[in-house]
């Protein structure tokens, strides 16, 4: 999902050879694939907890994951609106649709990645990795959050400036 966000960032060299409509298509395909992985993963974890009589959504990792899931569904919904914003411009300005999609998507991404960082400290991961590996993965995940968010934050600020002129 991070790569889907980076598609529109000017510093991302591989996507710069694509035209904007191509980037938009690759973006939604990557987001749909990533979203399906998230939904399947959460559903499997929910099922496993259910059959083992374990609590659902009881720690920070799982609560952040649930919040990210809800924001992901909202972002996907307003992403469809942003995709067709030109056609919907009589009802709502395209900049509002795109700004809403970018803001909700950014929140979803950051919260989901925070859940991932916390997931590296879960028992199953601790039992199958070294402390150095977990720390390295956490640091790299934070770096991915920061680099992936830069372009979106700049775009959001630029659109806000346009709105308030």
mmCIF file of C-alpha atoms in Angstrom:
data_model
loop_
_atom_site.group_PDB
_atom_site.id
_atom_site.type_symbol
_atom_site.label_atom_id
_atom_site.label_comp_id
_atom_site.label_asym_id
_atom_site.label_seq_id
_atom_site.Cartn_x
_atom_site.Cartn_y
_atom_site.Cartn_z
ATOM 1 C CA UNK A 1 0.000 0.000 0.000
ATOM 2 C CA UNK A 2 2.963 2.294 0.615
ATOM 3 C CA UNK A 3 3.996 1.954 -3.020
ATOM 4 C CA UNK A 4 0.473 2.871 -4.113
ATOM 5 C CA UNK A 5 0.833 6.101 -2.142
ATOM 6 C CA UNK A 6 4.329 6.761 -3.497
ATOM 7 C CA UNK A 7 3.068 6.538 -7.091
ATOM 8 C CA UNK A 8 2.114 10.209 -7.039
ATOM 9 C CA UNK A 9 5.243 11.433 -5.236
ATOM 10 C CA UNK A 10 7.601 13.354 -7.532
ATOM 11 C CA UNK A 11 10.617 11.642 -5.952
ATOM 12 C CA UNK A 12 9.400 8.202 -7.034
ATOM 13 C CA UNK A 13 11.409 7.570 -10.184
ATOM 14 C CA UNK A 14 9.741 4.409 -11.508
ATOM 15 C CA UNK A 15 6.279 5.951 -11.688
ATOM 16 C CA UNK A 16 7.436 9.196 -13.318
ATOM 17 C CA UNK A 17 7.524 7.479 -16.721
ATOM 18 C CA UNK A 18 3.771 6.861 -16.406
ATOM 19 C CA UNK A 19 1.071 9.298 -17.397
ATOM 20 C CA UNK A 20 -1.244 10.466 -14.609
ATOM 21 C CA UNK A 21 -4.161 8.214 -15.699
ATOM 22 C CA UNK A 22 -1.816 5.209 -15.651
ATOM 23 C CA UNK A 23 -0.598 6.106 -12.158
ATOM 24 C CA UNK A 24 -4.186 6.453 -10.997
ATOM 25 C CA UNK A 25 -5.025 2.976 -12.372
ATOM 26 C CA UNK A 26 -1.945 1.351 -10.810
ATOM 27 C CA UNK A 27 -2.747 3.182 -7.538
ATOM 28 C CA UNK A 28 -6.246 1.773 -7.193
ATOM 29 C CA UNK A 29 -5.153 -1.731 -8.268
ATOM 30 C CA UNK A 30 -2.380 -1.778 -5.638
ATOM 31 C CA UNK A 31 -4.768 -0.382 -3.021
ATOM 32 C CA UNK A 32 -7.432 -3.002 -3.787
ATOM 33 C CA UNK A 33 -4.869 -5.835 -3.570
ATOM 34 C CA UNK A 34 -3.439 -4.422 -0.326
ATOM 35 C CA UNK A 35 -6.917 -3.880 1.114
ATOM 36 C CA UNK A 36 -7.929 -7.451 0.320
ATOM 37 C CA UNK A 37 -4.808 -8.691 2.125
ATOM 38 C CA UNK A 38 -5.698 -6.552 5.157
ATOM 39 C CA UNK A 39 -9.315 -7.748 5.200
ATOM 40 C CA UNK A 40 -8.329 -11.424 4.854
ATOM 41 C CA UNK A 41 -5.661 -11.045 7.554
ATOM 42 C CA UNK A 42 -8.024 -9.408 10.033
ATOM 43 C CA UNK A 43 -10.774 -11.932 9.247
ATOM 44 C CA UNK A 44 -8.398 -14.866 9.824
ATOM 45 C CA UNK A 45 -7.157 -13.393 13.099
ATOM 46 C CA UNK A 46 -10.743 -12.747 14.225
ATOM 47 C CA UNK A 47 -11.714 -16.333 13.328
ATOM 48 C CA UNK A 48 -8.658 -17.783 15.105
ATOM 49 C CA UNK A 49 -9.401 -15.755 18.244
ATOM 50 C CA UNK A 50 -13.057 -16.759 18.096
ATOM 51 C CA UNK A 51 -12.430 -20.516 17.914
ATOM 52 C CA UNK A 52 -9.817 -20.259 20.698
ATOM 53 C CA UNK A 53 -12.084 -18.166 22.964
ATOM 54 C CA UNK A 54 -9.639 -15.258 23.040
ATOM 55 C CA UNK A 55 -10.561 -11.599 23.406
ATOM 56 C CA UNK A 56 -11.038 -9.492 20.304
ATOM 57 C CA UNK A 57 -9.560 -6.002 19.940
ATOM 58 C CA UNK A 58 -8.134 -5.878 23.449
ATOM 59 C CA UNK A 59 -4.713 -4.281 22.941
ATOM 60 C CA UNK A 60 -3.304 -1.213 21.212
ATOM 61 C CA UNK A 61 -2.106 -3.216 18.181
ATOM 62 C CA UNK A 62 -5.538 -4.675 17.451
ATOM 63 C CA UNK A 63 -7.449 -1.467 18.212
ATOM 64 C CA UNK A 64 -5.209 0.504 15.845
ATOM 65 C CA UNK A 65 -5.709 -2.244 13.256
ATOM 66 C CA UNK A 66 -9.486 -1.969 13.615
ATOM 67 C CA UNK A 67 -9.377 1.831 13.322
ATOM 68 C CA UNK A 68 -7.157 1.492 10.232
ATOM 69 C CA UNK A 69 -9.628 -1.021 8.741
ATOM 70 C CA UNK A 70 -12.544 1.378 9.247
ATOM 71 C CA UNK A 71 -10.546 4.268 7.771
ATOM 72 C CA UNK A 72 -9.475 2.017 4.879
ATOM 73 C CA UNK A 73 -13.099 1.266 4.022
ATOM 74 C CA UNK A 74 -13.912 4.987 4.224
ATOM 75 C CA UNK A 75 -10.868 5.849 2.108
ATOM 76 C CA UNK A 76 -11.832 3.264 -0.505
ATOM 77 C CA UNK A 77 -15.337 4.710 -0.636
ATOM 78 C CA UNK A 78 -14.214 8.296 -1.050
ATOM 79 C CA UNK A 79 -11.434 7.059 -3.353
ATOM 80 C CA UNK A 80 -14.103 5.947 -5.804
ATOM 81 C CA UNK A 81 -15.600 9.422 -5.476
ATOM 82 C CA UNK A 82 -12.177 10.982 -6.104
ATOM 83 C CA UNK A 83 -11.675 8.720 -9.124
ATOM 84 C CA UNK A 84 -14.919 9.989 -10.631
ATOM 85 C CA UNK A 85 -14.661 13.525 -9.204
ATOM 86 C CA UNK A 86 -14.740 15.152 -12.637
ATOM 87 C CA UNK A 87 -18.057 13.449 -13.388
ATOM 88 C CA UNK A 88 -19.394 14.388 -9.939
ATOM 89 C CA UNK A 89 -18.239 18.023 -10.079
ATOM 90 C CA UNK A 90 -21.811 19.342 -10.297
ATOM 91 C CA UNK A 91 -22.498 17.882 -6.844
ATOM 92 C CA UNK A 92 -19.158 18.550 -5.142
ATOM 93 C CA UNK A 93 -15.898 20.215 -6.172
ATOM 94 C CA UNK A 94 -13.229 17.660 -7.210
ATOM 95 C CA UNK A 95 -10.697 19.238 -4.839
ATOM 96 C CA UNK A 96 -12.918 18.348 -1.850
ATOM 97 C CA UNK A 97 -13.229 14.728 -2.974
ATOM 98 C CA UNK A 98 -9.500 14.380 -3.572
ATOM 99 C CA UNK A 99 -8.548 16.213 -0.382
ATOM 100 C CA UNK A 100 -10.879 14.018 1.683
ATOM 101 C CA UNK A 101 -9.505 10.865 0.070
ATOM 102 C CA UNK A 102 -5.903 11.933 0.637
ATOM 103 C CA UNK A 103 -6.468 12.956 4.254
ATOM 104 C CA UNK A 104 -8.418 9.837 5.247
ATOM 105 C CA UNK A 105 -6.001 7.650 3.278
ATOM 106 C CA UNK A 106 -3.010 9.213 5.022
ATOM 107 C CA UNK A 107 -4.587 8.717 8.461
ATOM 108 C CA UNK A 108 -5.429 5.121 7.558
ATOM 109 C CA UNK A 109 -1.895 4.450 6.329
ATOM 110 C CA UNK A 110 -0.164 5.973 9.367
ATOM 111 C CA UNK A 111 -2.455 4.210 11.868
ATOM 112 C CA UNK A 112 -2.184 0.892 10.004
ATOM 113 C CA UNK A 113 1.592 1.148 9.906
ATOM 114 C CA UNK A 114 1.635 2.014 13.627
ATOM 115 C CA UNK A 115 -0.316 -1.214 14.204
ATOM 116 C CA UNK A 116 2.326 -3.026 12.147
ATOM 117 C CA UNK A 117 5.152 -1.539 14.242
ATOM 118 C CA UNK A 118 3.386 -2.734 17.407
ATOM 119 C CA UNK A 119 2.792 -6.126 15.777
ATOM 120 C CA UNK A 120 6.539 -6.726 15.669
ATOM 121 C CA UNK A 121 6.397 -6.974 19.484
ATOM 122 C CA UNK A 122 3.632 -9.607 19.527
ATOM 123 C CA UNK A 123 4.459 -13.005 21.067
ATOM 124 C CA UNK A 124 4.397 -14.926 17.777
ATOM 125 C CA UNK A 125 6.912 -12.512 16.256
ATOM 126 C CA UNK A 126 9.102 -12.392 19.382
ATOM 127 C CA UNK A 127 9.288 -16.200 19.388
ATOM 128 C CA UNK A 128 10.383 -16.337 15.751
ATOM 129 C CA UNK A 129 12.854 -13.459 15.490
ATOM 130 C CA UNK A 130 15.741 -11.797 17.253
ATOM 131 C CA UNK A 131 15.446 -8.485 19.114
ATOM 132 C CA UNK A 132 17.761 -6.922 16.516
ATOM 133 C CA UNK A 133 15.512 -8.087 13.689
ATOM 134 C CA UNK A 134 12.424 -6.635 15.378
ATOM 135 C CA UNK A 135 14.142 -3.307 16.024
ATOM 136 C CA UNK A 136 15.398 -3.164 12.437
ATOM 137 C CA UNK A 137 11.920 -3.874 11.066
ATOM 138 C CA UNK A 138 10.390 -1.244 13.335
ATOM 139 C CA UNK A 139 12.934 1.386 12.262
ATOM 140 C CA UNK A 140 12.463 0.589 8.567
ATOM 141 C CA UNK A 141 8.685 0.676 8.971
ATOM 142 C CA UNK A 142 8.877 4.136 10.544
ATOM 143 C CA UNK A 143 11.117 5.255 7.658
ATOM 144 C CA UNK A 144 8.540 3.911 5.179
ATOM 145 C CA UNK A 145 5.819 5.841 7.011
ATOM 146 C CA UNK A 146 7.822 9.062 6.826
ATOM 147 C CA UNK A 147 8.928 8.754 3.192
ATOM 148 C CA UNK A 148 5.508 7.619 1.992
ATOM 149 C CA UNK A 149 3.717 10.417 3.824
ATOM 150 C CA UNK A 150 5.876 13.304 2.595
ATOM 151 C CA UNK A 151 4.338 13.602 -0.858
ATOM 152 C CA UNK A 152 0.784 13.247 0.428
ATOM 153 C CA UNK A 153 1.314 15.889 3.100
ATOM 154 C CA UNK A 154 2.751 18.299 0.519
ATOM 155 C CA UNK A 155 -0.212 17.657 -1.788
ATOM 156 C CA UNK A 156 -2.725 18.166 1.033
ATOM 157 C CA UNK A 157 -1.064 21.454 2.053
ATOM 158 C CA UNK A 158 -1.014 22.621 -1.562
ATOM 159 C CA UNK A 159 -4.708 21.841 -1.992
ATOM 160 C CA UNK A 160 -5.568 23.584 1.275
ATOM 161 C CA UNK A 161 -3.737 26.705 0.067
ATOM 162 C CA UNK A 162 -5.781 26.564 -3.143
ATOM 163 C CA UNK A 163 -9.035 26.250 -1.192
ATOM 164 C CA UNK A 164 -8.317 29.181 1.096
ATOM 165 C CA UNK A 165 -7.281 31.669 -1.591
#
